[in-house]
PDB file of C-alpha atoms in Angstrom:
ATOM      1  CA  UNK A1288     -26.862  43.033   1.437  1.00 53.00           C
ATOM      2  CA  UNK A1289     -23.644  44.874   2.745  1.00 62.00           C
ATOM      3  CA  UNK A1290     -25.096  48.107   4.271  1.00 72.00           C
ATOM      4  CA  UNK A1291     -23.388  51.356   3.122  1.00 80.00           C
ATOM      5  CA  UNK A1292     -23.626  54.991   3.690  1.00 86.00           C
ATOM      6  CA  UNK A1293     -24.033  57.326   1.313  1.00 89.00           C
ATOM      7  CA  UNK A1294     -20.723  58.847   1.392  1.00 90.00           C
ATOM      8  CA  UNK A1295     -19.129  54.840   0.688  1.00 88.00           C
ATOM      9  CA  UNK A1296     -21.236  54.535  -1.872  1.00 89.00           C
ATOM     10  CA  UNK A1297     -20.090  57.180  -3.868  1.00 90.00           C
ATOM     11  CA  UNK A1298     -16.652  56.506  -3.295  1.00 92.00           C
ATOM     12  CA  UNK A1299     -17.590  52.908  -4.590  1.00 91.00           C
ATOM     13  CA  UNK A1300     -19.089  54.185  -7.605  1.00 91.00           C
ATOM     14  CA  UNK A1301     -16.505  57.217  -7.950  1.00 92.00           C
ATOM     15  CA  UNK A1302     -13.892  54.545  -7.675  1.00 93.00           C
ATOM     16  CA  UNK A1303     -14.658  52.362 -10.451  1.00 94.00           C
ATOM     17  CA  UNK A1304     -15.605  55.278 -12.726  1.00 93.00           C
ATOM     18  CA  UNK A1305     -12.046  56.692 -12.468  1.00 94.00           C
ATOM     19  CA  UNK A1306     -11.005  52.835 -13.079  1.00 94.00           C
ATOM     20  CA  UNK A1307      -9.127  52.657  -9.552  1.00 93.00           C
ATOM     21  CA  UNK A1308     -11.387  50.712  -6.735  1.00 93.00           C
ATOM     22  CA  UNK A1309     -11.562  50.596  -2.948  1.00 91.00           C
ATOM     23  CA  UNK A1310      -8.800  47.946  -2.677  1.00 92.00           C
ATOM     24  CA  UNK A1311      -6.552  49.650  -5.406  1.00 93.00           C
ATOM     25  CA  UNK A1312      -7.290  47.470  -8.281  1.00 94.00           C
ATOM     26  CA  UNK A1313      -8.373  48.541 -11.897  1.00 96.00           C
ATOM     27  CA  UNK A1314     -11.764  47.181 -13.175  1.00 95.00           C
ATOM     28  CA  UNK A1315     -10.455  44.393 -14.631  1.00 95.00           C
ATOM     29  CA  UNK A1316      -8.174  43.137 -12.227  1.00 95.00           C
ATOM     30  CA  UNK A1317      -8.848  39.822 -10.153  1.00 95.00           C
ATOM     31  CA  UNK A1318      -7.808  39.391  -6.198  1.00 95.00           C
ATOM     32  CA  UNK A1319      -4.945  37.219  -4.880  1.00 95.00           C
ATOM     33  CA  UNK A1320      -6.040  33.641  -6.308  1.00 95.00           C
ATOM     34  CA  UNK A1321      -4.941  30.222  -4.302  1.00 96.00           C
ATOM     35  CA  UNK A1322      -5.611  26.789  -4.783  1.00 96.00           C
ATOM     36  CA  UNK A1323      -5.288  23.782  -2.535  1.00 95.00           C
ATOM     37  CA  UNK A1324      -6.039  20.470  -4.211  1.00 95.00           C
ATOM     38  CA  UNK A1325      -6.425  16.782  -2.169  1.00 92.00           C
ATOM     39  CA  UNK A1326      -8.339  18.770   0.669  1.00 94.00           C
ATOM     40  CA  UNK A1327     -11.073  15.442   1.179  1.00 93.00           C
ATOM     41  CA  UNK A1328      -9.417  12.186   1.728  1.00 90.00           C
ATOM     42  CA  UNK A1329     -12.791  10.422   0.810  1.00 91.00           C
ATOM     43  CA  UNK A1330     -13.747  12.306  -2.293  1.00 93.00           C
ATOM     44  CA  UNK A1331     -12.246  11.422  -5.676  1.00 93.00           C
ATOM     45  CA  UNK A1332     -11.029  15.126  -6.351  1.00 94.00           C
ATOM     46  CA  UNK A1333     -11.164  17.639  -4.109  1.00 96.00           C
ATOM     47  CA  UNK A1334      -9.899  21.357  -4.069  1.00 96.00           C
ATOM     48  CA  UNK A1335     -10.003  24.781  -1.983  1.00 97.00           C
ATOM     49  CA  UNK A1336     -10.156  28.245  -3.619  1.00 97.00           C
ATOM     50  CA  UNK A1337      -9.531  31.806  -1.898  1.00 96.00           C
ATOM     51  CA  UNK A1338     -10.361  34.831  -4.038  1.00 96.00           C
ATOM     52  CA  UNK A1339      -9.453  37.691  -2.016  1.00 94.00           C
ATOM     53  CA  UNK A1340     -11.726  36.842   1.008  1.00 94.00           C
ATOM     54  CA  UNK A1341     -14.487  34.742  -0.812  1.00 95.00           C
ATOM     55  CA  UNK A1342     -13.194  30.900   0.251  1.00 96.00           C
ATOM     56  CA  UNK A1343     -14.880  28.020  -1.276  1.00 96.00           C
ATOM     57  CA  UNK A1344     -14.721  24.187  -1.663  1.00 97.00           C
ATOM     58  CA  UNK A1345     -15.468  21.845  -4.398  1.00 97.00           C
ATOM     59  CA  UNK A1346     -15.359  18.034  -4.459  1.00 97.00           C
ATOM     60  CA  UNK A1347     -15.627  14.853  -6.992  1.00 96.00           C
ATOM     61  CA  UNK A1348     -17.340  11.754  -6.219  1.00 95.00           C
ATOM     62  CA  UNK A1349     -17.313   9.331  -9.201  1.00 92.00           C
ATOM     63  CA  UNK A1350     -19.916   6.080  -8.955  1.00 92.00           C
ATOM     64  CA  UNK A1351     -20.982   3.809 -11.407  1.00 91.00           C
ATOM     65  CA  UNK A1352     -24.487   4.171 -12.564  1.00 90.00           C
ATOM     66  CA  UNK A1353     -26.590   3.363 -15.654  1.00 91.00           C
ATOM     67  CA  UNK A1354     -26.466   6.349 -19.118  1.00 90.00           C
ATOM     68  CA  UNK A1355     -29.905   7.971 -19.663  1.00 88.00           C
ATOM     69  CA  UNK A1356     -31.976   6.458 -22.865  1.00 87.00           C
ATOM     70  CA  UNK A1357     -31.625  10.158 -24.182  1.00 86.00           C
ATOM     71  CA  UNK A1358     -27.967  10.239 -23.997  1.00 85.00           C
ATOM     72  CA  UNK A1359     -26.921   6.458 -23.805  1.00 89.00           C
ATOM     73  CA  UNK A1360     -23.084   7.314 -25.011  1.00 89.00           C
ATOM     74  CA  UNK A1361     -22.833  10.257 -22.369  1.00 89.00           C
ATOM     75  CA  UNK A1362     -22.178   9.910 -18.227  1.00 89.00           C
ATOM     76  CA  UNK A1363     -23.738  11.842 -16.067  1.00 90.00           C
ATOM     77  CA  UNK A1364     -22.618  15.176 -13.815  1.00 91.00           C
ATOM     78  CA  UNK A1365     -24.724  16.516 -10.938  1.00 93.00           C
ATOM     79  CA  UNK A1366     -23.974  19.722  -9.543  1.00 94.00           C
ATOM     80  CA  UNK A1367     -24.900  20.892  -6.027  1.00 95.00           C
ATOM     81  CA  UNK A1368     -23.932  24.024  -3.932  1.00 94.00           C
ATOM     82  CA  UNK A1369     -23.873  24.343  -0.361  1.00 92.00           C
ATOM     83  CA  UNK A1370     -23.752  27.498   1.291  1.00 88.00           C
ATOM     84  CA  UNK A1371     -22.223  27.293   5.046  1.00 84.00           C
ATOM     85  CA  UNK A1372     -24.642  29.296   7.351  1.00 79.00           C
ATOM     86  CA  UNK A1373     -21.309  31.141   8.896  1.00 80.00           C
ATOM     87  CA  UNK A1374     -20.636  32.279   5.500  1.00 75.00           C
ATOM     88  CA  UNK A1375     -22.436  35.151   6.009  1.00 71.00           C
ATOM     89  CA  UNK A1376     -25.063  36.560   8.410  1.00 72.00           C
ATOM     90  CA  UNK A1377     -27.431  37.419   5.740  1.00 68.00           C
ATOM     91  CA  UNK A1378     -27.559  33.592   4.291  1.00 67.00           C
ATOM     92  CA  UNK A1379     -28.304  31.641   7.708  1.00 67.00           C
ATOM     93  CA  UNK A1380     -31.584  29.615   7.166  1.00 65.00           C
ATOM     94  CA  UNK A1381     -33.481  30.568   4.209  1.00 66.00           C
ATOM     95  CA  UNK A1382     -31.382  32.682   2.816  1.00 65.00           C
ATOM     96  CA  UNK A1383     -28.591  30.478   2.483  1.00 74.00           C
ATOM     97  CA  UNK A1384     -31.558  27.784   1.061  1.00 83.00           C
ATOM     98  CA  UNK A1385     -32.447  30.270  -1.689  1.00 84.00           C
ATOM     99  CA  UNK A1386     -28.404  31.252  -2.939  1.00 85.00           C
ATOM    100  CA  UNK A1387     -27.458  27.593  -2.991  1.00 88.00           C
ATOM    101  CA  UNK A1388     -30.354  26.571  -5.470  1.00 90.00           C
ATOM    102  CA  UNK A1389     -29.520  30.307  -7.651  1.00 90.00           C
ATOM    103  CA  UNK A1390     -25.685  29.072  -7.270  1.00 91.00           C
ATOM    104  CA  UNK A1391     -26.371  25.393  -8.387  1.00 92.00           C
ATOM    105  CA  UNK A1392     -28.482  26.248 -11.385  1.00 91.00           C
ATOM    106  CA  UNK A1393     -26.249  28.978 -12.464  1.00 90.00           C
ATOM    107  CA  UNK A1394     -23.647  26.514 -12.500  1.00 92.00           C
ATOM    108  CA  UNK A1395     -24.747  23.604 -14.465  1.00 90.00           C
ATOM    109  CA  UNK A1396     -25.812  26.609 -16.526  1.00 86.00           C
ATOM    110  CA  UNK A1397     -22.260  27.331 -17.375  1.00 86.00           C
ATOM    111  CA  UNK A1398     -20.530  23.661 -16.789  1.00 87.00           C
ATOM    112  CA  UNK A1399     -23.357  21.520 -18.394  1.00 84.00           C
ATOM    113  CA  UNK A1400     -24.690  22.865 -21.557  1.00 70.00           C
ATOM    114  CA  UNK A1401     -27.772  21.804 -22.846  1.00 62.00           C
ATOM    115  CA  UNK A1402     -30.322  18.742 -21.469  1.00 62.00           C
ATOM    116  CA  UNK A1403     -28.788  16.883 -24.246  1.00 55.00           C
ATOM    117  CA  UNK A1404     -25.292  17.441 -22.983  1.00 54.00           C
ATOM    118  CA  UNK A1405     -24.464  19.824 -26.033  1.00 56.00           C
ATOM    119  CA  UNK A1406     -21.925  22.057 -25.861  1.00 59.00           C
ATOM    120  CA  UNK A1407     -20.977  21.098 -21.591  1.00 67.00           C
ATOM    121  CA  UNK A1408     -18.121  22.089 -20.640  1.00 77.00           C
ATOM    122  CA  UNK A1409     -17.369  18.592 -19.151  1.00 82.00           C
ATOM    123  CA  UNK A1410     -16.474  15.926 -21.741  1.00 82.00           C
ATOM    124  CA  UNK A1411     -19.950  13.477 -20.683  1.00 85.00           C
ATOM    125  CA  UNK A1412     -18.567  11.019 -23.013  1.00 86.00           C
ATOM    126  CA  UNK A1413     -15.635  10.758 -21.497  1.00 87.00           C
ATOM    127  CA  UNK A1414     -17.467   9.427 -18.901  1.00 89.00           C
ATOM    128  CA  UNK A1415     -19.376   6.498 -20.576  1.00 88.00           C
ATOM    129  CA  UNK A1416     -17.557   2.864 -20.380  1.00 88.00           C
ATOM    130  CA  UNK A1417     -20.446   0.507 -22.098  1.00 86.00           C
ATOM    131  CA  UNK A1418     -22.924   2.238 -24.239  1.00 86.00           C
ATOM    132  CA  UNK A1419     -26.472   2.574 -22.739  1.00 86.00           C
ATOM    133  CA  UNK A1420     -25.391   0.035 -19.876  1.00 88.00           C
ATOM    134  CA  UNK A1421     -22.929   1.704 -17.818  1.00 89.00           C
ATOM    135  CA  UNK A1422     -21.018   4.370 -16.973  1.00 89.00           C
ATOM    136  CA  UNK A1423     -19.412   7.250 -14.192  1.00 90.00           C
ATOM    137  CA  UNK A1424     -21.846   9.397 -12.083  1.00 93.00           C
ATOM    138  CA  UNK A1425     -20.303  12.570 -10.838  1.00 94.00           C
ATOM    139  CA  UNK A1426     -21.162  14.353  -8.378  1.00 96.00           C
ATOM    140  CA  UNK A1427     -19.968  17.604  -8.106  1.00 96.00           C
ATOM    141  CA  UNK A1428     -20.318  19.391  -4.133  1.00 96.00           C
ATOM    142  CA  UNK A1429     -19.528  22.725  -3.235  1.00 96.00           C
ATOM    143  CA  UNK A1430     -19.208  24.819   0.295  1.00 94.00           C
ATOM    144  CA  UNK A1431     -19.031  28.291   0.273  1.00 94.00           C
ATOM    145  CA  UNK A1432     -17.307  28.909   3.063  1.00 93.00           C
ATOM    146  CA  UNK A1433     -16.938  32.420   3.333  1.00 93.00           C
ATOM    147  CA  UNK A1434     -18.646  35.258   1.041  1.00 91.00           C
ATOM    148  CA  UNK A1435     -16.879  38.162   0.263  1.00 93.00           C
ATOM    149  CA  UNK A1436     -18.185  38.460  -3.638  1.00 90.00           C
ATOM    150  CA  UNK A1437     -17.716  36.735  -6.417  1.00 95.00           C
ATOM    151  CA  UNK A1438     -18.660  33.718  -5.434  1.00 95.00           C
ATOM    152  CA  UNK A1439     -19.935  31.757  -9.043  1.00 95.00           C
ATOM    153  CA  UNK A1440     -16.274  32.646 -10.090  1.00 96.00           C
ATOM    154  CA  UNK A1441     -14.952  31.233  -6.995  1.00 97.00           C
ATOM    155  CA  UNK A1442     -17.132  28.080  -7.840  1.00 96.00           C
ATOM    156  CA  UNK A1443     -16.265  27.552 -11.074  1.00 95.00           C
ATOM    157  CA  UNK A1444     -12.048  27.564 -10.027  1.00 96.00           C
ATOM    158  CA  UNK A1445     -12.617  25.457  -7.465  1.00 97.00           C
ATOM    159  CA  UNK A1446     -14.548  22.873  -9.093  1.00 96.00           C
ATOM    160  CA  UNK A1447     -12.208  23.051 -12.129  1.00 95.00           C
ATOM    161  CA  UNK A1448      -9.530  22.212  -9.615  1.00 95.00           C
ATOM    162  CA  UNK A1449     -11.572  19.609  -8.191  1.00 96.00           C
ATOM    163  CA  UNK A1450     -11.734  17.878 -11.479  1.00 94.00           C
ATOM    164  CA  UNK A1451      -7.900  18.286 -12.031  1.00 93.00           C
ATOM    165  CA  UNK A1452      -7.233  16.438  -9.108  1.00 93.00           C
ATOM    166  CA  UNK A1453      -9.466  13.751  -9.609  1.00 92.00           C
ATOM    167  CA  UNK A1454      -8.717  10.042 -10.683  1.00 89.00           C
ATOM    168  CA  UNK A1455     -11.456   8.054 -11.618  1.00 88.00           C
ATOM    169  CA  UNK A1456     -10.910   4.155 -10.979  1.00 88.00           C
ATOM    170  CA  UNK A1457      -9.773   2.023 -14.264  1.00 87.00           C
ATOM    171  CA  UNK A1458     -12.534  -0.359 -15.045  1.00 85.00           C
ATOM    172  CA  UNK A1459     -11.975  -4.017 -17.040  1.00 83.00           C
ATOM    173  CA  UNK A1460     -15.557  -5.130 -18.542  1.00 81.00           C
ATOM    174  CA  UNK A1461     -16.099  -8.797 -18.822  1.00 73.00           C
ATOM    175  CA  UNK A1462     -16.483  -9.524 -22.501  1.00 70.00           C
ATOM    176  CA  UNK A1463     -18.558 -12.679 -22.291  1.00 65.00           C
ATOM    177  CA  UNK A1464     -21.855 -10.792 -20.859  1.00 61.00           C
ATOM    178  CA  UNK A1465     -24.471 -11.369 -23.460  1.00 65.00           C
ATOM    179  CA  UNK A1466     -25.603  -7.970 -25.407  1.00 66.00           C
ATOM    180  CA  UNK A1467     -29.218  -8.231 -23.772  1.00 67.00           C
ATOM    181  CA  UNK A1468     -27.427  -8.233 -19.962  1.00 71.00           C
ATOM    182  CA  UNK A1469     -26.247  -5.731 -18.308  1.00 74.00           C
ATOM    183  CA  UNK A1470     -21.647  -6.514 -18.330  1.00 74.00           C
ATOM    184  CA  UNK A1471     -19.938  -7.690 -15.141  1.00 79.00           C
ATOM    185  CA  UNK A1472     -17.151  -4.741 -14.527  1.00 80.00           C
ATOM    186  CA  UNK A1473     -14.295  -5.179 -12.431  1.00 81.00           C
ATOM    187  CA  UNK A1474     -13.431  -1.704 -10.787  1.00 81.00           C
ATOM    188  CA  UNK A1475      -9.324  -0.598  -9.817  1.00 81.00           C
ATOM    189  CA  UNK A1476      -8.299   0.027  -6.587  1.00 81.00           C
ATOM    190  CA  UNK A1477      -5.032   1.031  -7.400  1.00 81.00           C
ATOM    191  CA  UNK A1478      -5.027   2.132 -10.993  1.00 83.00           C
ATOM    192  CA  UNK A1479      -6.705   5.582 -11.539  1.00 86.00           C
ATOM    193  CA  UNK A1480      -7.255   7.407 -14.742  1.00 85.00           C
ATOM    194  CA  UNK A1481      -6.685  11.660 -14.474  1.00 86.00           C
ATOM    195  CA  UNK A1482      -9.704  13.113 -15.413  1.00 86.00           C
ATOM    196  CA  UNK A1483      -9.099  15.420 -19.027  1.00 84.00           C
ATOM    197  CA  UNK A1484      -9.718  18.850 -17.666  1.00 88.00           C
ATOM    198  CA  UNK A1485      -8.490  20.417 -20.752  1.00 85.00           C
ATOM    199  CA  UNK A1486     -12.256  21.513 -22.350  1.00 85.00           C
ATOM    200  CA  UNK A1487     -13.257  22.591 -18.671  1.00 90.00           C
ATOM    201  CA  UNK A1488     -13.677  26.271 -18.718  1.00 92.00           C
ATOM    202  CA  UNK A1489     -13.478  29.694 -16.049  1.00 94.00           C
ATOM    203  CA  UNK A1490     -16.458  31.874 -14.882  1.00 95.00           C
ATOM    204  CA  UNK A1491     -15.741  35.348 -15.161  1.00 96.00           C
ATOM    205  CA  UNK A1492     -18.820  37.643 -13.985  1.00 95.00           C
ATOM    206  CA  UNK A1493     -19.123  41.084 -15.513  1.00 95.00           C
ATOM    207  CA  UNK A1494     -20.683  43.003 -12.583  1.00 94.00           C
ATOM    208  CA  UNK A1495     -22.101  46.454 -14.001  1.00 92.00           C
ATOM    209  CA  UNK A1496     -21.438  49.227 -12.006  1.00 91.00           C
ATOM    210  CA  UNK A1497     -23.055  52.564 -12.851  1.00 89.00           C
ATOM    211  CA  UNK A1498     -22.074  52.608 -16.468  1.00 90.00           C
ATOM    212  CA  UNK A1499     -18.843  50.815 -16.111  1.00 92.00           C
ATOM    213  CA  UNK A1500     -18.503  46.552 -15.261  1.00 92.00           C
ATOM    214  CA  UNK A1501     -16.051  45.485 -13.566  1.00 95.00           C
ATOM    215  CA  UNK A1502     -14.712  41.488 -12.914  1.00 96.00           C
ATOM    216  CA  UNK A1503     -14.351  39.892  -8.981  1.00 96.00           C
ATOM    217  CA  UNK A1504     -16.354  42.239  -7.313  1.00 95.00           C
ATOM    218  CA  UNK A1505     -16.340  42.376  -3.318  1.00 94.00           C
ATOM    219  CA  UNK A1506     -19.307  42.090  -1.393  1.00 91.00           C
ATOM    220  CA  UNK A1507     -19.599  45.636  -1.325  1.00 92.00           C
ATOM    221  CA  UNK A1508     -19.126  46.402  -5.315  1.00 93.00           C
ATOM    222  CA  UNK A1509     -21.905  43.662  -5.351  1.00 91.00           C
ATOM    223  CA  UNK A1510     -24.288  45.537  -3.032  1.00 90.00           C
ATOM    224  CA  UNK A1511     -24.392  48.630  -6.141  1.00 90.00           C
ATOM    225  CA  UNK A1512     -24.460  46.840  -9.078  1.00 90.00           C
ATOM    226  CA  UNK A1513     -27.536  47.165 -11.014  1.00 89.00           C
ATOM    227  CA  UNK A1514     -26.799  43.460 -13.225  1.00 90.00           C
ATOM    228  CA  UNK A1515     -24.270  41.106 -13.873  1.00 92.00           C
ATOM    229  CA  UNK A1516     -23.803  38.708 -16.598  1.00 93.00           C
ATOM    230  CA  UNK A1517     -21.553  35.391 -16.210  1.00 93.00           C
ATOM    231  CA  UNK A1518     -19.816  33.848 -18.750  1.00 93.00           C
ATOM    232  CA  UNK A1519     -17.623  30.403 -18.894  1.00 92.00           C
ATOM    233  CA  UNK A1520     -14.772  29.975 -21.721  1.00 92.00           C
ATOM    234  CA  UNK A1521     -12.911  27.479 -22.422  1.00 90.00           C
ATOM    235  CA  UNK A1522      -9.197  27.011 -23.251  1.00 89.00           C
ATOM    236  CA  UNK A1523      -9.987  27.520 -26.845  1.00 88.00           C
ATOM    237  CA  UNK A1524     -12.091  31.157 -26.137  1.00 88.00           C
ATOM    238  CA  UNK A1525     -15.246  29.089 -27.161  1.00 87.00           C
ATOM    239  CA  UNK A1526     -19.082  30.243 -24.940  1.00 88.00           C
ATOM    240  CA  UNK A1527     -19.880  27.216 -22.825  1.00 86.00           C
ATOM    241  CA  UNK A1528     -22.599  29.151 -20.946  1.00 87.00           C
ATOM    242  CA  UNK A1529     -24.512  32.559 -20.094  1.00 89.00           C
ATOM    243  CA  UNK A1530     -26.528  33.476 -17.314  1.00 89.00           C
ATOM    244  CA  UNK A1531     -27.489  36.608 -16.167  1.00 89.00           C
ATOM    245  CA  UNK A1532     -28.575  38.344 -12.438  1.00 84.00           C
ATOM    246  CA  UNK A1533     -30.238  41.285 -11.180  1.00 79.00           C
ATOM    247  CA  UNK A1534     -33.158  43.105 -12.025  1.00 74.00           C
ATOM    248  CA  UNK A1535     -31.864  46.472 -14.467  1.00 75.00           C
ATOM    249  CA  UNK A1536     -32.132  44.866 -18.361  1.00 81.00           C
ATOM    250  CA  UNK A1537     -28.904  45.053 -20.664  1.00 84.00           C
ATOM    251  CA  UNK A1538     -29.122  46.227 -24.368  1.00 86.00           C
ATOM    252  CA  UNK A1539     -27.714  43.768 -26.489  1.00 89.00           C
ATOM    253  CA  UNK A1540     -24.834  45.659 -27.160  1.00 90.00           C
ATOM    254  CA  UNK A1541     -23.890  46.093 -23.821  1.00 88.00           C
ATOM    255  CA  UNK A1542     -24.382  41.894 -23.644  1.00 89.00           C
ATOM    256  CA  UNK A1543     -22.372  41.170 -26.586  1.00 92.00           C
ATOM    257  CA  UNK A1544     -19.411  43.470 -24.748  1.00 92.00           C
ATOM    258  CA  UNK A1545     -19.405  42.509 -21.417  1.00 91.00           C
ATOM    259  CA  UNK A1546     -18.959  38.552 -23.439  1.00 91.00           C
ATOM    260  CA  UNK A1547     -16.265  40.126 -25.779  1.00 92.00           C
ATOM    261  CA  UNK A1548     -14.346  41.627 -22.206  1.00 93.00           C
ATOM    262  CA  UNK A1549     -15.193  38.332 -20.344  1.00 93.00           C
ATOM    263  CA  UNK A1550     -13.431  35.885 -23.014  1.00 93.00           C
ATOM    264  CA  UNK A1551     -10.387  38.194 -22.615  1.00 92.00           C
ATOM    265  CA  UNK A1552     -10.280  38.305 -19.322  1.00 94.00           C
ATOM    266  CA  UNK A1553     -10.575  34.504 -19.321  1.00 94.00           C
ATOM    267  CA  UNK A1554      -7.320  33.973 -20.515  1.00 93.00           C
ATOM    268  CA  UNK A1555      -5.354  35.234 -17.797  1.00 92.00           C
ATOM    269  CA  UNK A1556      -7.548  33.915 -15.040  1.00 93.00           C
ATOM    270  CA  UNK A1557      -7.370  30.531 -16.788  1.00 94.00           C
ATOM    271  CA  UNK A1558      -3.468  30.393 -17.267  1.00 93.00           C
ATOM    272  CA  UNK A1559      -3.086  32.220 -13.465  1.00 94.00           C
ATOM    273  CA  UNK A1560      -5.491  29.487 -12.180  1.00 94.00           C
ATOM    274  CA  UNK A1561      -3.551  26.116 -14.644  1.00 92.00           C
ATOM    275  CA  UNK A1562      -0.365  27.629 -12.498  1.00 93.00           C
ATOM    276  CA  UNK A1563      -2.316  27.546  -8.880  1.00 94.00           C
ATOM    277  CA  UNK A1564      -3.304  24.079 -10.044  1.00 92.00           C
ATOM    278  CA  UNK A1565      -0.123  22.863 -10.812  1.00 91.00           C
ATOM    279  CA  UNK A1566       1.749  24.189  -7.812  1.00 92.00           C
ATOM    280  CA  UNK A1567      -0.695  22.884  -5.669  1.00 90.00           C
ATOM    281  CA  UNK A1568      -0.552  19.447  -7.304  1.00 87.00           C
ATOM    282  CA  UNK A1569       3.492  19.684  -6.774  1.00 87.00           C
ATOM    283  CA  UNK A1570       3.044  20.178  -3.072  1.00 83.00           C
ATOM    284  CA  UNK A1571       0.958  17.170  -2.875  1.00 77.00           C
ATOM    285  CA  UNK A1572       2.901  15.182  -4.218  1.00 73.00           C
ATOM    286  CA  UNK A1573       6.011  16.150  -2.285  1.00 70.00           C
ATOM    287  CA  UNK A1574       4.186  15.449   1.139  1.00 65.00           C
TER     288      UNK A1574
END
């Protein structure tokens, strides 16, 4: 944790009461946001996020594997988080163990809906090409790189930039394979289908503060916050996942708030982050 004196905690605290923070923002104001997409030549999709300080990265790796007997019209999505041991002091060894397992669950949380697939924010069906014989693995990597708050946020953008920029391979299936065999498939090298992003929502954390919450919280906002509750929405301002940190409990009403603030922040951080996307994907292709 960031280690404060009194005085800068007050001022902290004072700060977000009078809705004006360390940095000069209002409470529900986000950091500089960039994106840099096509950052790992051997991944599938790749992408780089900076909020404010907090720098992460987020890449796709697409394989061919075999649906689960539970879900046999669904692919599959793994999602693992890395956390760089020069990301902070405090997260070297075990401590960097222990937030990339709390990141990683927290984030299939949001992204991955139920065991069924229900309600994931990532189309699985998308993913299937033969019915309960074969279709796309992804696997989903992050590296935090540098913590300065916020990071499931950071997380989320990046791997919904990842995805953006990903092509997964075209694949003919050989139509004379009997039903009992598994098909011969013939994967693309050169033709590549953009993976539909469109359903893929943000992560905005409410991080409360004293009685007030406030969204992209630094490292030191973090360090006096007494809970915080995530959210992801998608395009269409529909709940794709919840999950909730810190010890202090929230009354219900407080919950169903910080939600109703967090789908309208969502907006703009989705249609600032679509426009970081884009631009990014512009510069790629002109190099």
């Amino acid at each position: 944790m960031v280690g404060l004196s009194m005085g800068e905690k007050h001022f902290i605290q004072g700060g977000i009461a009078q809705d004006l923070r360390t940095d000069g923002r209002k409470r529900l104001t986000y950091r500089p946001i960039s994106v840099e997409t096509g950052v790992i030549a051997q991944a599938n999709g790749s992408a780089r996020v900076k909020m404010g300080k907090t720098e992460v990265i987020a890449s796709v790796k697409a394989e061919l594997g075999r649906p689960s007997s539970s879900a046999p019209d669904k692919g599959k999505v793994s999602i693992y988080i890395d956390c760089s041991p020069t990301a902070a002091p405090q997260y070297e060894g075990r401590g960097g163990e222990e937030l990339s397992m709390e990141l990683s669950a927290a984030l299939r949380q949001c992204l991955l809906g139920g065991k069924t697939g229900a309600g994931a924010g990532i189309n699985l069906s998308s993913l299937s090409i033969v019915e309960g014989k074969v279709c796309w693995d992804l696997y989903i990597d992050g590296l935090v790189i540098n913590i300065d708050g916020n990071i499931l946020d950071a997380l989320g953008a990046a791997i919904k930039a990842a995805l953006s920029n990903t092509g997964i391979p075209k694949v003919n299936v050989a139509s004379t394979a009997p039903s009992d065999e598994q098909p011969e498939v013939d994967v693309s090298d050169e033709e590549f289908l953009q993976f539909d992003t469109t359903a893929v929502p943000v992560i905005v954390t409410l991080t409360k503060v004293g009685r007030h919450y406030i969204v992209d919280a630094t490292s030191e906002e973090e360090s006096e916050m007494s809970s915080a509750v995530s959210v992801s929405v998608n395009r269409q301002g529909l709940i794709c996942g919840l999950t909730k940190r810190g010890g202090a409990g929230l009354d219900p009403s407080v919950v169903l708030d910080m939600i109703s603030v967090g789908k309208h922040v969502s907006e703009e951080l989705m249609n600032k982050l679509d426009s970081e996307i884009a631009a990014a994907e512009a510069t790629m292709e002109e190099e």
